[in-house]
Coordinates of C-alpha atoms in Angstrom, one line a residue:
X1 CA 121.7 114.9 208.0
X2 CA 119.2 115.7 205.1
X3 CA 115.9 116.6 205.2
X4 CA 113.2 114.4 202.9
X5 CA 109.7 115.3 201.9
X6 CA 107.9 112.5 202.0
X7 CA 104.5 113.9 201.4
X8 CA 103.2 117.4 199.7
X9 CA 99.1 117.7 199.9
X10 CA 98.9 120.5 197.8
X11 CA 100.6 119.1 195.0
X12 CA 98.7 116.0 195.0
X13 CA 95.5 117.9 194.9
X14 CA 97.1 119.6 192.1
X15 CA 98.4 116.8 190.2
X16 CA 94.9 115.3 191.2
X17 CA 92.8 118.3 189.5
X18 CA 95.1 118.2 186.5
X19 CA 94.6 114.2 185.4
X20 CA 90.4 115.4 185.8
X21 CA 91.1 118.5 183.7
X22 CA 92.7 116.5 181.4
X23 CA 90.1 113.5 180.8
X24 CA 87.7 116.2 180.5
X25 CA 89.9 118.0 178.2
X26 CA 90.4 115.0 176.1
X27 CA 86.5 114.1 176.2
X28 CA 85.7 117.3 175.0
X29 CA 88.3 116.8 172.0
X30 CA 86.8 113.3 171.4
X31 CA 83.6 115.0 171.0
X32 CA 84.6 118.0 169.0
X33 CA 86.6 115.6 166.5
X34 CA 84.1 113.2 165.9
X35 CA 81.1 115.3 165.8
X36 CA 79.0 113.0 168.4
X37 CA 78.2 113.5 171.6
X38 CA 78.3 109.8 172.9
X39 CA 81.8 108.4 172.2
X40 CA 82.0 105.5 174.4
X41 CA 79.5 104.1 177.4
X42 CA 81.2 106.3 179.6
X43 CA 79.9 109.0 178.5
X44 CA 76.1 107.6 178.4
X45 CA 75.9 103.5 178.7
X46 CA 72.3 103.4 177.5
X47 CA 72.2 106.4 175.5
X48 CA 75.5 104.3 173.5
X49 CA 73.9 101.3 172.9
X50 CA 70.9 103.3 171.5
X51 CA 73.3 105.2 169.0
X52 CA 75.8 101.7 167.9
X53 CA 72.0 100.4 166.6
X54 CA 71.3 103.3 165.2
X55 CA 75.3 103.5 163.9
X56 CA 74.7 100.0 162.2
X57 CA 71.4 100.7 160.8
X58 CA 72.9 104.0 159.1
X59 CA 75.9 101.7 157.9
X60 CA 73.8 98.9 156.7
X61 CA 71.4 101.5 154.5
X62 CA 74.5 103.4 153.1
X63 CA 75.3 100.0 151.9
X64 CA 72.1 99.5 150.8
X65 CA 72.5 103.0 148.6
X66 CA 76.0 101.5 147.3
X67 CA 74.4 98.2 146.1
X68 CA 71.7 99.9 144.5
X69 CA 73.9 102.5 142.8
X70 CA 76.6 99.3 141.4
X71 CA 73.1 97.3 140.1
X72 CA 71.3 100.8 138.5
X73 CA 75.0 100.9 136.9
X74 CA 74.7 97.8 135.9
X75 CA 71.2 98.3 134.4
X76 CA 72.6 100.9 132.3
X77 CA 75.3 98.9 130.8
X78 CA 72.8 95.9 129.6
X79 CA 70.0 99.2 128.7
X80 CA 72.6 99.5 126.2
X81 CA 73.8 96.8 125.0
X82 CA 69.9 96.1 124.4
X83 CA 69.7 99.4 122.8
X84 CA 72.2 99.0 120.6
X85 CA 71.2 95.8 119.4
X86 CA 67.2 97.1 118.6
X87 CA 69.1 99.8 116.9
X88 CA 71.0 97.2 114.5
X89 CA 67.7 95.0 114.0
X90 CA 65.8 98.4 112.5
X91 CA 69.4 98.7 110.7
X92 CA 69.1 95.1 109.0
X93 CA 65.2 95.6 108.2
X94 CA 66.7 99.1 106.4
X95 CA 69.3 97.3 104.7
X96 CA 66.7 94.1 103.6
X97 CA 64.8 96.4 101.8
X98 CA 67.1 98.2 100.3
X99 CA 68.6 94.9 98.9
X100 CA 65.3 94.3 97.1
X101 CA 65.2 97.2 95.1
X102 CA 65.7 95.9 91.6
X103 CA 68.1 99.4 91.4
X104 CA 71.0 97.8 93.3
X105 CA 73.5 95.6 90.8
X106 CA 74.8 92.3 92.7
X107 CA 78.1 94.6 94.1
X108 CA 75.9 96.8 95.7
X109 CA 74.2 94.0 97.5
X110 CA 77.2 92.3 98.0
X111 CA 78.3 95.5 99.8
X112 CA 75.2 95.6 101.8
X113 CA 75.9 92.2 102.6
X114 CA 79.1 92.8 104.2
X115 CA 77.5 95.8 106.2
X116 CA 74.7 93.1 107.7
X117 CA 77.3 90.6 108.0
X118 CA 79.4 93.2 110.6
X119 CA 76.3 94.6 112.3
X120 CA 75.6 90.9 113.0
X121 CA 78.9 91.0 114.3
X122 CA 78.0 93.4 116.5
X123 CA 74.8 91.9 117.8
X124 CA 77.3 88.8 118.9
X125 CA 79.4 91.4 121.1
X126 CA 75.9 92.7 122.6
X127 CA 75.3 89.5 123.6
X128 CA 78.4 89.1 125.4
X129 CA 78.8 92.0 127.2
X130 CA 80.0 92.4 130.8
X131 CA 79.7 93.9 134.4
X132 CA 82.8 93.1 136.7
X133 CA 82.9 89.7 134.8
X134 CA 79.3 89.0 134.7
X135 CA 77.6 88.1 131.7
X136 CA 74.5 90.3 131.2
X137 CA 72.4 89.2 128.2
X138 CA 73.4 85.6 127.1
X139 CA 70.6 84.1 129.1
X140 CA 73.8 81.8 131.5
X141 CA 71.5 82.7 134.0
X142 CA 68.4 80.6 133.4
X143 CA 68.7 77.6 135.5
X144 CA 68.6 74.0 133.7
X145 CA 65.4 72.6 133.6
X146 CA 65.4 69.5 136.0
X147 CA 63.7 66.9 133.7
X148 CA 63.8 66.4 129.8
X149 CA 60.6 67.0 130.0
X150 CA 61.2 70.5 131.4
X151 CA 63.6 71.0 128.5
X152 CA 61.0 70.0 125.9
X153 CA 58.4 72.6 127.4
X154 CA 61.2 75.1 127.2
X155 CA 61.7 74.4 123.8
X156 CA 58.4 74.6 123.0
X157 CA 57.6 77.4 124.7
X158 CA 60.3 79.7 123.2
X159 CA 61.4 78.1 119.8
X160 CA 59.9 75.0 118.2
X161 CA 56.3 75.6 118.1
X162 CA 56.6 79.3 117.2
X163 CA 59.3 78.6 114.4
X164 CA 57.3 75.3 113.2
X165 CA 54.2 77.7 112.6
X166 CA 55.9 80.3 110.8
X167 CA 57.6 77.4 108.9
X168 CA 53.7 75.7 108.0
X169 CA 52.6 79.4 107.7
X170 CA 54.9 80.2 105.1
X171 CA 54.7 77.1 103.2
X172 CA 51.0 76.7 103.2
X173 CA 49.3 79.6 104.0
X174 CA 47.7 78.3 107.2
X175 CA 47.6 79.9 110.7
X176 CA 45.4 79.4 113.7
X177 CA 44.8 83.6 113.3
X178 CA 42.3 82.5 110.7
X179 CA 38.4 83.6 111.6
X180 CA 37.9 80.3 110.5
X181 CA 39.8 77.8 112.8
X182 CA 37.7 76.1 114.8
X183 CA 39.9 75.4 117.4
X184 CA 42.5 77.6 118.5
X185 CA 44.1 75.3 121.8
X186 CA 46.5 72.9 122.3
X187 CA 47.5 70.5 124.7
X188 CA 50.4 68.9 125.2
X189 CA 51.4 65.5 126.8
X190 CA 54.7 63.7 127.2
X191 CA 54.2 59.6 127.0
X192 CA 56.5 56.8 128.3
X193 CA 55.8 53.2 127.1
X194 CA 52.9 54.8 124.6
X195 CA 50.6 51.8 123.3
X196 CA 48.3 51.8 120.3
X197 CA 44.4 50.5 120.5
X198 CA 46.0 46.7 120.2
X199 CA 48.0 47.2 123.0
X200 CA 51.2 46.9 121.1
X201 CA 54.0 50.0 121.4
X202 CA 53.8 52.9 119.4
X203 CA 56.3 53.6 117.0
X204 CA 55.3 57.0 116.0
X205 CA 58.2 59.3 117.6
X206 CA 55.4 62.3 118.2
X207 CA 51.5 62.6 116.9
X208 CA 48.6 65.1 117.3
X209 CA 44.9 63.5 117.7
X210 CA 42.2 65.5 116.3
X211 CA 38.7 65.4 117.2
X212 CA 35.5 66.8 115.5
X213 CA 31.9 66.4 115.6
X214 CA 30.8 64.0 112.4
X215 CA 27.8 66.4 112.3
X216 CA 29.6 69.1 111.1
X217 CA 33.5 67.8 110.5
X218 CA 34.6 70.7 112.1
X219 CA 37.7 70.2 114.3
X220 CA 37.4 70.9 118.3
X221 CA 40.2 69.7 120.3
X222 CA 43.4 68.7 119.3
X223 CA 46.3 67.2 121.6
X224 CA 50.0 67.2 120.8
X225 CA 52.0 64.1 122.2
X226 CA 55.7 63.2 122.4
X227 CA 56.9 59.7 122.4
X228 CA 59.7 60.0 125.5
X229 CA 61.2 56.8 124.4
X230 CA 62.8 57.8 122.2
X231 CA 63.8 61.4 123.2
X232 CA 64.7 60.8 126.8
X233 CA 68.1 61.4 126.5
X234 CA 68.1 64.5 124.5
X235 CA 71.5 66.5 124.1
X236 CA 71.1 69.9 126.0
X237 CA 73.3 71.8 123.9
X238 CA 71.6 71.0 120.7
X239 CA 68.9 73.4 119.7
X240 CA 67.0 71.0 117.4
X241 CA 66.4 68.5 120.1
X242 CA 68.7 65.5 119.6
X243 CA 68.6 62.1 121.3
X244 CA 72.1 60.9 121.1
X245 CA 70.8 57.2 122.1
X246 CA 67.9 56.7 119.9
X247 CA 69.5 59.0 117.5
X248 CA 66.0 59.7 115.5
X249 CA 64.7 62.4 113.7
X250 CA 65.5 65.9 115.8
X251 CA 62.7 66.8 117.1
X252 CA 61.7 70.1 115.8
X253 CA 61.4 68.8 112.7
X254 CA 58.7 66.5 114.1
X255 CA 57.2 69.2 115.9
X256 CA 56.8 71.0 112.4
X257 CA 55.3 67.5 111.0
X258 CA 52.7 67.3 113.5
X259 CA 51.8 70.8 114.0
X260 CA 50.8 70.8 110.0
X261 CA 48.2 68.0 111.0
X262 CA 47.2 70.8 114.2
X263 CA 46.9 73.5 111.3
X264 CA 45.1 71.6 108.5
X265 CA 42.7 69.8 111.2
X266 CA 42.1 72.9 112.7
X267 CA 41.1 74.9 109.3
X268 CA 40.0 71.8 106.6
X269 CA 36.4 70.7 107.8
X270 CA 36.3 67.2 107.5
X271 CA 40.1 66.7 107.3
X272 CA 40.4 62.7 108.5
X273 CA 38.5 62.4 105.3
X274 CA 41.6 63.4 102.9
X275 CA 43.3 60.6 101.3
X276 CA 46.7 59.7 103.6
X277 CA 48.7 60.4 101.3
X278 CA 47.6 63.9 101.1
X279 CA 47.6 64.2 105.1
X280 CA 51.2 63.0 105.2
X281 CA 52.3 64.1 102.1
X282 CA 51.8 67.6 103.4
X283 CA 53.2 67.3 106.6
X284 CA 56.6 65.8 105.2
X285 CA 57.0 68.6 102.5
X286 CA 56.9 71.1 105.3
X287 CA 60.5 70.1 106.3
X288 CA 61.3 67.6 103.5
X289 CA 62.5 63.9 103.7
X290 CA 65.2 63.6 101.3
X291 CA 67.4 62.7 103.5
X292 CA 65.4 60.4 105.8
X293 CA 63.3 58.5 102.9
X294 CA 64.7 58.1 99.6
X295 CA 65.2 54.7 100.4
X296 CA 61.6 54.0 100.7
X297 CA 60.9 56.4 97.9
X298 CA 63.6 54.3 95.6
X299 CA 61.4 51.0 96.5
X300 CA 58.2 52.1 95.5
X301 CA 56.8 50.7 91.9
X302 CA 54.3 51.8 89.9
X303 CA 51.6 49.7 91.2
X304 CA 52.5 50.4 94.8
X305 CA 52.5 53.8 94.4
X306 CA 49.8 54.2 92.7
X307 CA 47.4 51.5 95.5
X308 CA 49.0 54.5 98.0
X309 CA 48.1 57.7 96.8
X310 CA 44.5 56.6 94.8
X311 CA 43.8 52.9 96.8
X312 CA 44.1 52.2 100.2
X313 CA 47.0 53.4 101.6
X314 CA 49.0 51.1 104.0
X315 CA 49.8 54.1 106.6
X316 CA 53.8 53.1 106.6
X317 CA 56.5 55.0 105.2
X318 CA 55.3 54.1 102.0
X319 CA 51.8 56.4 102.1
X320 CA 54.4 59.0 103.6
X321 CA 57.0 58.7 100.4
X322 CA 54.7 58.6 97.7
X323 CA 52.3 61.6 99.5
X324 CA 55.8 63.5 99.9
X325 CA 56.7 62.5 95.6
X326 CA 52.8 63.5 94.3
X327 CA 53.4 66.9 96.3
X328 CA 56.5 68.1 94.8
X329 CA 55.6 66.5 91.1
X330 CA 52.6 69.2 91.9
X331 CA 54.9 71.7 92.7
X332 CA 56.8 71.0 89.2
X333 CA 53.8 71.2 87.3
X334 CA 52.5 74.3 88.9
X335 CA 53.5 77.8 88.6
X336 CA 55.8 79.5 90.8
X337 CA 58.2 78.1 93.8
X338 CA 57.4 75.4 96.1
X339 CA 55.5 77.6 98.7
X340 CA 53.3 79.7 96.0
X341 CA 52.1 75.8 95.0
X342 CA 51.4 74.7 98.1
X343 CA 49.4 78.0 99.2
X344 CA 47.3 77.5 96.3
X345 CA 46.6 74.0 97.1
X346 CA 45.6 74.7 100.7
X347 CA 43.6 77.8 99.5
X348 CA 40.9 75.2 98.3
X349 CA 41.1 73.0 100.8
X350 CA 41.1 76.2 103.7
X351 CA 37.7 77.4 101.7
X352 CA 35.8 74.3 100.4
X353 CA 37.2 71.4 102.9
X354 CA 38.4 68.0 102.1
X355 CA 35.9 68.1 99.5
X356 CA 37.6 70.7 97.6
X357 CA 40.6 68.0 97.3
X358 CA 40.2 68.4 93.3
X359 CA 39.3 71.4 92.7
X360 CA 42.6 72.2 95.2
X361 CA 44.6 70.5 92.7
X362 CA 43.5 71.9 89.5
X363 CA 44.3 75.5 91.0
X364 CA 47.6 74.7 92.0
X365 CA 48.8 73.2 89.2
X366 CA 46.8 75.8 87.0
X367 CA 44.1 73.3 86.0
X368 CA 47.3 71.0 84.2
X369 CA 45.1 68.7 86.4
X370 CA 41.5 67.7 87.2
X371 CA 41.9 66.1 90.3
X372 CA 44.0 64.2 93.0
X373 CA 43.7 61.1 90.9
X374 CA 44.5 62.0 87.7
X375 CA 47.5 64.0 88.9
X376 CA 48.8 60.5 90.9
X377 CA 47.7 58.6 87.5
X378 CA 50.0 60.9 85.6
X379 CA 52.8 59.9 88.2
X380 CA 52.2 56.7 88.4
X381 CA 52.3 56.1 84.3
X382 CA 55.6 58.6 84.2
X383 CA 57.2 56.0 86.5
X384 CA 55.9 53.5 83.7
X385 CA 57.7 55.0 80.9
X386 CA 60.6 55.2 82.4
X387 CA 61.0 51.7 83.5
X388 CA 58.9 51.5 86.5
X389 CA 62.2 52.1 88.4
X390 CA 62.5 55.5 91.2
X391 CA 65.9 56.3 90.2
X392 CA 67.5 59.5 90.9
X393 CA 67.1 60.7 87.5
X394 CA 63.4 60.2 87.5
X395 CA 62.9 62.2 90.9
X396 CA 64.8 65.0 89.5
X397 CA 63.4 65.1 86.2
X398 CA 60.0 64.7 87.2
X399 CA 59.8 66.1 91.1
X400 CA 62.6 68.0 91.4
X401 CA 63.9 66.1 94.3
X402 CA 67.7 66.1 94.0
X403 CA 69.4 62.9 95.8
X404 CA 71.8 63.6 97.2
X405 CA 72.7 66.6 98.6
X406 CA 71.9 69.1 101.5
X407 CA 68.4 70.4 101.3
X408 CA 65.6 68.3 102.7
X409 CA 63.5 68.9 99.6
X410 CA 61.0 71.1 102.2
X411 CA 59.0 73.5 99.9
X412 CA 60.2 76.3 101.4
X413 CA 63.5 75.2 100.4
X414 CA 66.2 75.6 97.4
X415 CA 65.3 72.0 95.6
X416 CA 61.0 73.3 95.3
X417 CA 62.9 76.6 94.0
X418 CA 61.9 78.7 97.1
X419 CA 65.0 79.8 98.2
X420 CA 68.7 79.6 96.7
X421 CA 69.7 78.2 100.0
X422 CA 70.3 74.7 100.7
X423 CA 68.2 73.9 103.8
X424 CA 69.8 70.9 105.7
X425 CA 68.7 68.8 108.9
X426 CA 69.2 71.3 111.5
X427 CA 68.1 75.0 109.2
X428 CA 64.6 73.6 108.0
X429 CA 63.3 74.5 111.4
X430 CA 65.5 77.6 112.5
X431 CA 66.7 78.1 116.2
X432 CA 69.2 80.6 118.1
X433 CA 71.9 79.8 118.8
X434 CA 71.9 78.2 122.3
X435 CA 69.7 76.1 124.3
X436 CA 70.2 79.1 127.3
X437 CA 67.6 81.3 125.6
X438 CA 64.8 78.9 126.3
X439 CA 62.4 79.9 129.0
X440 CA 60.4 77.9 131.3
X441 CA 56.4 78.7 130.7
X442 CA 55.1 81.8 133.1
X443 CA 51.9 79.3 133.8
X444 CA 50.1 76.9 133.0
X445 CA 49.1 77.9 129.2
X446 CA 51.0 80.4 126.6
X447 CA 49.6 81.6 123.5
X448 CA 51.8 81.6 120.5
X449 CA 50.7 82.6 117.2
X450 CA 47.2 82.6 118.0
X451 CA 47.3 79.4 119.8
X452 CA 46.6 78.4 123.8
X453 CA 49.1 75.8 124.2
X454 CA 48.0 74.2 127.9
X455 CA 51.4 72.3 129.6
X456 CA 51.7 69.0 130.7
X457 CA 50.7 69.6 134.6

């Protein structure tokens, strides 16, 4: 019968020795092919744990290097963008000037136009440039403010009062850089349910209170309130801040009304003093009222307009109308556009005070006029002649104000003969384009044009 092996020692403890050789083999391949000398716990439990921290520490800071190299990428793509758009702003200042030299004919200006018009163009496609989808520089990332309050701080901060200065600035000459200001802050208060000293509402959408020392009529604090009934519900796409409810004057506009009472407090001594009319008068023709009062200016007669610009003015829209027609029948009877008249005016009032009133108006209007009263008299017996009616032929023939059409009648605008453009509602006060650019105040003051503006708290 056959013989079987049912046992061999000696190849066991070969087979035995050639599985160890192996593993060992095989470990010392791991090792060579990976570069490390712990693998696994088997090779070194605690000396493994030690290296999969330091393996996810190393991981986590080449990640680290990765993120920092996408956003220093991402840096450089909005670096120029914002480069290329500083570029094409010293582009347009070249090509500004170059339109005012009188050696250009209107086709060469036309041309330049174009070139403005495309680099424009190309400011638009800064603004809209992207990183893997993600807008850079159109300001979508500033968060909406919470409150409308919020958003009228925002507005101030970055548009309204800035452009509203500039707007007074070029219109009357007046700036809170003056050595001569005697106040150079603001603050500013939002009020719900306002009531005047009879207890009764206020009807005024916004107003700035002035006070000076009667010793010397010099100005030393001035506040800036908004009436939040009746811009609570303000639209937060629209740049010129407008309630759809209440539906009242946007609100920039009345930020440049009541900011030429902070301008003219701050640099007339003795500034309650002036007539109303005048005080009103003035701020109106900063953004003009064509379109809001020619109504009230239509209703006015000779005797009422004359009781509000040389009696005692009634402080309605009346004292605002006829300070608004005396003002631009000075600006047609001075020299120059709207804005050289009106610098002129405020000249002698920025120099002398409320006292200068006369003397003001004899300068602007080249000394056609002795005073305030005689220039209102003048008006008042032009309205007489021509049949004690304000028609739209007598504004136009004897104030320039043209009913109806776009411009406001502001002095800086086309009707005073300022500019060739037609100035409407929501250019008088210019804005960018979007309510996004507006930026919440650093802290709790910001100075803008020379002024310390402190925020509601």
């Amino acid at each position: 019968m056959p013989m079987t092996v049912m046992n061999n020692s000696s190849a066991m403890m070969a087979l035995g020795e050639l599985n160890k050789n192996n593993k060992a083999l095989s470990k010392s391949l791991k090792k060579v092919a990976s570069g490390m000398k712990i693998n696994s716990a088997m090779d070194d439990a605690s000396g493994y744990a030690i290296s999969e921290r330091m393996r996810v520490q190393i991981r986590s800071l080449d990640q680290d290097i990765q993120n920092t190299q996408n956003g220093s990428s991402m840096l450089k793509v909005a670096e120029g963008a914002a480069a290329s758009t500083v570029e094409i702003l010293k582009t347009l200042k070249e090509k500004a000037l170059n339109a005012a030299n009188d050696t250009n004919t209107e086709v060469d200006r036309a041309t330049i136009q174009k070139e403005i018009d495309e680099q424009i163009d190309q400011v638009d496609d800064n603004a809209l440039v992207t990183f893997n989808g993600k807008y850079l520089l159109d300001g979508r990332e500033q968060p909406k403010p919470a409150t409308t309050e919020a958003m009228i701080v925002n507005a101030l901060n970055s548009e309204w009062l800035e452009n509203s200065m500039n707007l007074i600035y070029d219109t009357d000459g007046l700036s809170f850089n003056e050595d001569g200001t005697s106040v150079k802050d603001i603050t500013v208060f939002f009020d719900h349910d306002p009531k005047d000293k009879d207890g009764k509402p206020m009807n005024a959408l916004a107003w700035v209170t002035s006070t000076w020392k009667n010793s010397t009529g010099k100005t030393y604090k001035l506040e800036l309130h908004v009436n939040m009934d009746y811009y609570q519900n303000l639209d937060e796409e629209n740049v010129n801040g407008y309630d759809s409810v209440q539906r009242q004057t946007n609100l920039d506009r009345v930020i440049a009304h009541e900011m030429t009472h902070a301008l003219m407090s701050a640099n007339i001594t003795k500034f309650g003093s002036l007539p109303q009319a005048v005080i009103e008068g003035s701020a109106e023709i900063t953004h003009g009222i064509d379109d809001q009062r020619a109504g009230t200016m239509k209703g006015l007669t000779p005797g009422t307009l004359e009781s509000e610009l040389t009696g005692t003015a009634s402080g309605t829209q009346k004292t605002y109308a006829a300070g608004y027609m005396a003002l631009r029948y000075m600006i047609k009877n001075g020299t120059g556009t709207g804005t050289d008249v009106m610098k002129r005016f405020m000249k002698i009032l920025d120099r002398q005070g409320a006292s200068g009133l006369d003397g003001a108006v004899s300068f602007a209007t080249n000394g056609r006029f002795k005073s305030w009263n005689s220039m209102s008299e003048s008006l008042v017996n032009d309205l007489t002649k021509a049949g004690g009616a304000v028609t739209e032929d007598f504004l136009e023939k004897y104030c320039d104000i043209v009913l109806p059409n776009k411009d406001t009648g502001a002095a800086s605008g086309h009707d005073a003969g300022t500019t060739n453009m037609e100035l409407d509602d929501d250019e008088i006060v210019p804005e960018g384009g979007s309510t996004r650019y507006w930026i919440s105040p650093y802290s709790d003051t910001t100075i803008i044009n020379g002024l310390t503006v402190h925020w509601p708290k």
